[in-house]
Amino acid sequence: MQDIEKQEAQSVQQEPQAADTAAAATGAANAAEQAAAAAPAEPTLEEKLAAAEAKAAEMQDAFLRARAEGENIRRRAQEDIAKAHKFAIEGFAESLLAVKDSLEMALKIENASLESLKEGVDMTLKQLTSAFEKNKLQEVSPQAGEKLDPMKHQAVSAVPAEQEANTVVAVLQKGYMISERLLRPALVTVAQGK
């Protein structure tokens, strides 16, 4: 009988150990499931593709918007340039109106003497010169003996002269510059080489 009691006691001791082992295995499985649930799942290929397509669509939209903005800026700049060209002459034209008015008034005068006509033309020339100065239009009128400057002068003839070759003998027509840009060269006669 003692043997049976011994076996029962051993059996009772083994049951809690087996239960502990089973509980430990179940706890480990539950812990693994919880860890898997807590860790972010690896996205599938479809999810990665959808994300990449969304990013590409976003980038294309940004590109198209930037390109449209660039076109708008270019168009506005061209319009501004066109307006500047259109109205740039406005100030110059306005300064010439006084010259035109003076010439029209001179033509209306009946029985004007030669002297009064000359005075009127002289005053009109002063108005025109003032309009040129106001708009930075400068005369190019070299002095006799000045060296020929091909950037400002155009030699139309060469004559024998007592001065150095390629120097201005006479100005046939004045030239004009606006700011630093040549509008028309001065037409000059130059001295021939000796």
Short mmCIF file of C-alpha atoms in Angstrom, two decimals:
data_model
loop_
_atom_site.label_atom_id
_atom_site.label_comp_id
_atom_site.label_asym_id
_atom_site.label_seq_id
_atom_site.Cartn_x
_atom_site.Cartn_y
_atom_site.Cartn_z
CA MET A 1 0.00 0.00 0.00
CA GLN A 2 2.80 2.29 0.59
CA ASP A 3 3.84 1.84 -3.00
CA ILE A 4 0.47 2.98 -4.24
CA GLU A 5 0.53 6.02 -2.03
CA LYS A 6 4.00 6.81 -3.25
CA GLN A 7 2.92 6.56 -6.84
CA GLU A 8 -0.08 8.76 -6.21
CA ALA A 9 2.11 11.36 -4.51
CA GLN A 10 4.51 11.35 -7.44
CA SER A 11 1.62 11.58 -9.83
CA VAL A 12 0.20 14.57 -7.96
CA GLN A 13 3.61 16.27 -8.07
CA GLN A 14 3.99 15.64 -11.82
CA GLU A 15 0.58 17.07 -12.67
CA PRO A 16 1.43 20.61 -11.52
CA GLN A 17 4.74 20.45 -13.38
CA ALA A 18 2.94 19.40 -16.58
CA ALA A 19 0.36 22.12 -16.04
CA ASP A 20 3.16 24.65 -15.52
CA THR A 21 4.86 23.51 -18.74
CA ALA A 22 1.59 23.74 -20.71
CA ALA A 23 0.85 27.18 -19.27
CA ALA A 24 4.34 28.35 -20.14
CA ALA A 25 3.93 27.11 -23.72
CA THR A 26 0.55 28.82 -24.02
CA GLY A 27 1.98 32.06 -22.55
CA ALA A 28 4.88 32.00 -25.01
CA ALA A 29 2.49 31.52 -27.92
CA ASN A 30 0.30 34.38 -26.67
CA ALA A 31 3.37 36.61 -26.24
CA ALA A 32 4.51 35.83 -29.79
CA GLU A 33 1.04 36.70 -31.13
CA GLN A 34 0.99 39.97 -29.17
CA ALA A 35 4.48 40.89 -30.40
CA ALA A 36 3.42 40.16 -33.97
CA ALA A 37 0.32 42.30 -33.54
CA ALA A 38 2.28 45.16 -31.93
CA ALA A 39 5.06 45.19 -34.58
CA PRO A 40 4.10 46.94 -37.85
CA ALA A 41 3.32 44.46 -40.56
CA GLU A 42 5.54 44.51 -43.65
CA PRO A 43 3.55 46.26 -46.44
CA THR A 44 2.56 44.06 -49.33
CA LEU A 45 3.77 44.69 -52.87
CA GLU A 46 0.35 46.08 -53.81
CA GLU A 47 0.50 48.56 -50.93
CA LYS A 48 4.03 49.60 -51.91
CA LEU A 49 2.93 50.03 -55.55
CA ALA A 50 -0.10 52.11 -54.53
CA ALA A 51 2.09 54.33 -52.34
CA ALA A 52 4.64 54.79 -55.15
CA GLU A 53 1.88 55.63 -57.67
CA ALA A 54 0.39 58.18 -55.26
CA LYS A 55 3.81 59.77 -54.75
CA ALA A 56 4.40 59.86 -58.53
CA ALA A 57 1.00 61.48 -59.11
CA GLU A 58 1.77 64.06 -56.42
CA MET A 59 5.16 64.84 -58.00
CA GLN A 60 3.63 65.11 -61.48
CA ASP A 61 0.99 67.50 -60.17
CA ALA A 62 3.69 69.64 -58.52
CA PHE A 63 5.71 69.61 -61.75
CA LEU A 64 2.72 70.65 -63.87
CA ARG A 65 1.88 73.45 -61.45
CA ALA A 66 5.47 74.71 -61.49
CA ARG A 67 5.57 74.57 -65.28
CA ALA A 68 2.27 76.47 -65.54
CA GLU A 69 3.57 79.10 -63.10
CA GLY A 70 6.74 79.45 -65.18
CA GLU A 71 4.66 79.94 -68.33
CA ASN A 72 2.55 82.56 -66.57
CA ILE A 73 5.66 84.43 -65.44
CA ARG A 74 7.14 84.30 -68.97
CA ARG A 75 3.86 85.52 -70.51
CA ARG A 76 3.56 88.39 -68.00
CA ALA A 77 7.18 89.38 -68.65
CA GLN A 78 6.54 89.45 -72.41
CA GLU A 79 3.44 91.59 -71.88
CA ASP A 80 5.43 93.97 -69.66
CA ILE A 81 8.17 94.23 -72.30
CA ALA A 82 5.59 94.88 -75.03
CA LYS A 83 4.01 97.63 -72.91
CA ALA A 84 7.43 99.13 -72.19
CA HIS A 85 8.23 99.21 -75.92
CA LYS A 86 4.83 100.63 -76.75
CA PHE A 87 4.99 103.42 -74.20
CA ALA A 88 8.75 104.05 -74.09
CA ILE A 89 8.44 106.58 -76.87
CA GLU A 90 5.62 108.37 -75.04
CA GLY A 91 7.91 110.80 -73.20
CA PHE A 92 9.87 111.59 -76.34
CA ALA A 93 6.72 112.08 -78.41
CA GLU A 94 5.29 114.36 -75.73
CA SER A 95 8.40 116.55 -75.82
CA LEU A 96 8.08 116.86 -79.62
CA LEU A 97 4.51 118.16 -79.42
CA ALA A 98 5.74 121.66 -78.49
CA VAL A 99 7.97 121.66 -81.59
CA LYS A 100 5.04 120.70 -83.81
CA ASP A 101 2.83 123.37 -82.22
CA SER A 102 5.49 126.03 -82.88
CA LEU A 103 5.85 125.01 -86.53
CA GLU A 104 2.07 125.07 -87.06
CA MET A 105 1.82 128.53 -85.47
CA ALA A 106 4.64 129.80 -87.71
CA LEU A 107 2.80 128.59 -90.82
CA LYS A 108 -0.38 130.45 -89.77
CA ILE A 109 1.37 133.82 -89.61
CA GLU A 110 0.55 135.90 -92.70
CA ASN A 111 2.98 138.41 -94.14
CA ALA A 112 5.74 137.37 -91.76
CA SER A 113 9.08 139.03 -92.34
CA LEU A 114 12.13 136.96 -93.05
CA GLU A 115 13.60 138.07 -89.74
CA SER A 116 10.55 136.93 -87.71
CA LEU A 117 10.51 133.58 -89.53
CA LYS A 118 14.19 133.13 -88.75
CA GLU A 119 13.55 133.91 -85.07
CA GLY A 120 10.64 131.44 -85.01
CA VAL A 121 12.74 128.68 -86.59
CA ASP A 122 15.57 129.40 -84.14
CA MET A 123 13.18 129.14 -81.17
CA THR A 124 11.72 125.92 -82.59
CA LEU A 125 15.22 124.48 -82.98
CA LYS A 126 15.91 125.33 -79.33
CA GLN A 127 12.72 123.48 -78.34
CA LEU A 128 13.81 120.48 -80.39
CA THR A 129 17.32 120.54 -78.88
CA SER A 130 15.77 120.72 -75.41
CA ALA A 131 13.55 117.71 -76.24
CA PHE A 132 16.64 115.80 -77.43
CA GLU A 133 18.57 116.61 -74.23
CA LYS A 134 15.60 115.66 -72.06
CA ASN A 135 15.50 112.25 -73.77
CA LYS A 136 19.31 111.74 -73.70
CA LEU A 137 19.72 112.19 -77.44
CA GLN A 138 23.19 113.63 -78.11
CA GLU A 139 24.72 115.10 -81.25
CA VAL A 140 27.81 113.55 -82.78
CA SER A 141 29.56 116.44 -84.50
CA PRO A 142 33.34 116.02 -84.67
CA GLN A 143 35.62 119.04 -84.96
CA ALA A 144 37.93 119.58 -87.93
CA GLY A 145 41.22 117.78 -87.31
CA GLU A 146 39.65 115.20 -84.99
CA LYS A 147 40.72 111.61 -85.64
CA LEU A 148 38.10 109.54 -87.51
CA ASP A 149 36.22 107.28 -85.07
CA PRO A 150 34.56 104.50 -87.10
CA MET A 151 32.24 103.80 -84.15
CA LYS A 152 30.73 107.30 -84.44
CA HIS A 153 31.75 108.66 -87.85
CA GLN A 154 31.27 107.51 -91.42
CA ALA A 155 33.75 108.81 -94.01
CA VAL A 156 31.93 109.50 -97.27
CA SER A 157 34.86 111.06 -99.09
CA ALA A 158 38.56 111.78 -98.76
CA VAL A 159 40.15 115.02 -99.93
CA PRO A 160 43.72 116.25 -100.08
CA ALA A 161 44.38 118.39 -97.01
CA GLU A 162 47.24 119.86 -95.01
CA GLN A 163 46.29 117.86 -91.92
CA GLU A 164 47.04 114.32 -90.81
CA ALA A 165 45.47 111.47 -92.83
CA ASN A 166 42.15 110.03 -91.60
CA THR A 167 41.22 113.15 -89.68
CA VAL A 168 37.95 115.02 -90.13
CA VAL A 169 38.04 117.86 -92.65
CA ALA A 170 34.30 118.68 -92.68
CA VAL A 171 31.02 117.37 -91.24
CA LEU A 172 28.40 116.84 -93.92
CA GLN A 173 25.67 115.59 -91.56
CA LYS A 174 25.64 115.35 -87.76
CA GLY A 175 25.22 111.97 -86.12
CA TYR A 176 23.18 111.13 -83.05
CA MET A 177 23.49 108.84 -80.05
CA ILE A 178 20.88 107.91 -77.48
CA SER A 179 22.58 107.21 -74.16
CA GLU A 180 25.62 105.17 -75.30
CA ARG A 181 24.03 103.74 -78.45
CA LEU A 182 24.69 105.18 -81.91
CA LEU A 183 21.52 106.02 -83.83
CA ARG A 184 23.21 107.54 -86.84
CA PRO A 185 26.91 108.13 -87.53
CA ALA A 186 28.15 111.58 -88.46
CA LEU A 187 28.86 111.78 -92.20
CA VAL A 188 32.31 113.33 -92.65
CA THR A 189 34.94 114.15 -95.22
CA VAL A 190 38.43 113.03 -94.17
CA ALA A 191 41.94 114.02 -95.16
CA GLN A 192 43.76 111.77 -97.64
CA GLY A 193 47.12 110.32 -96.80
CA LYS A 194 50.06 112.40 -98.07
#
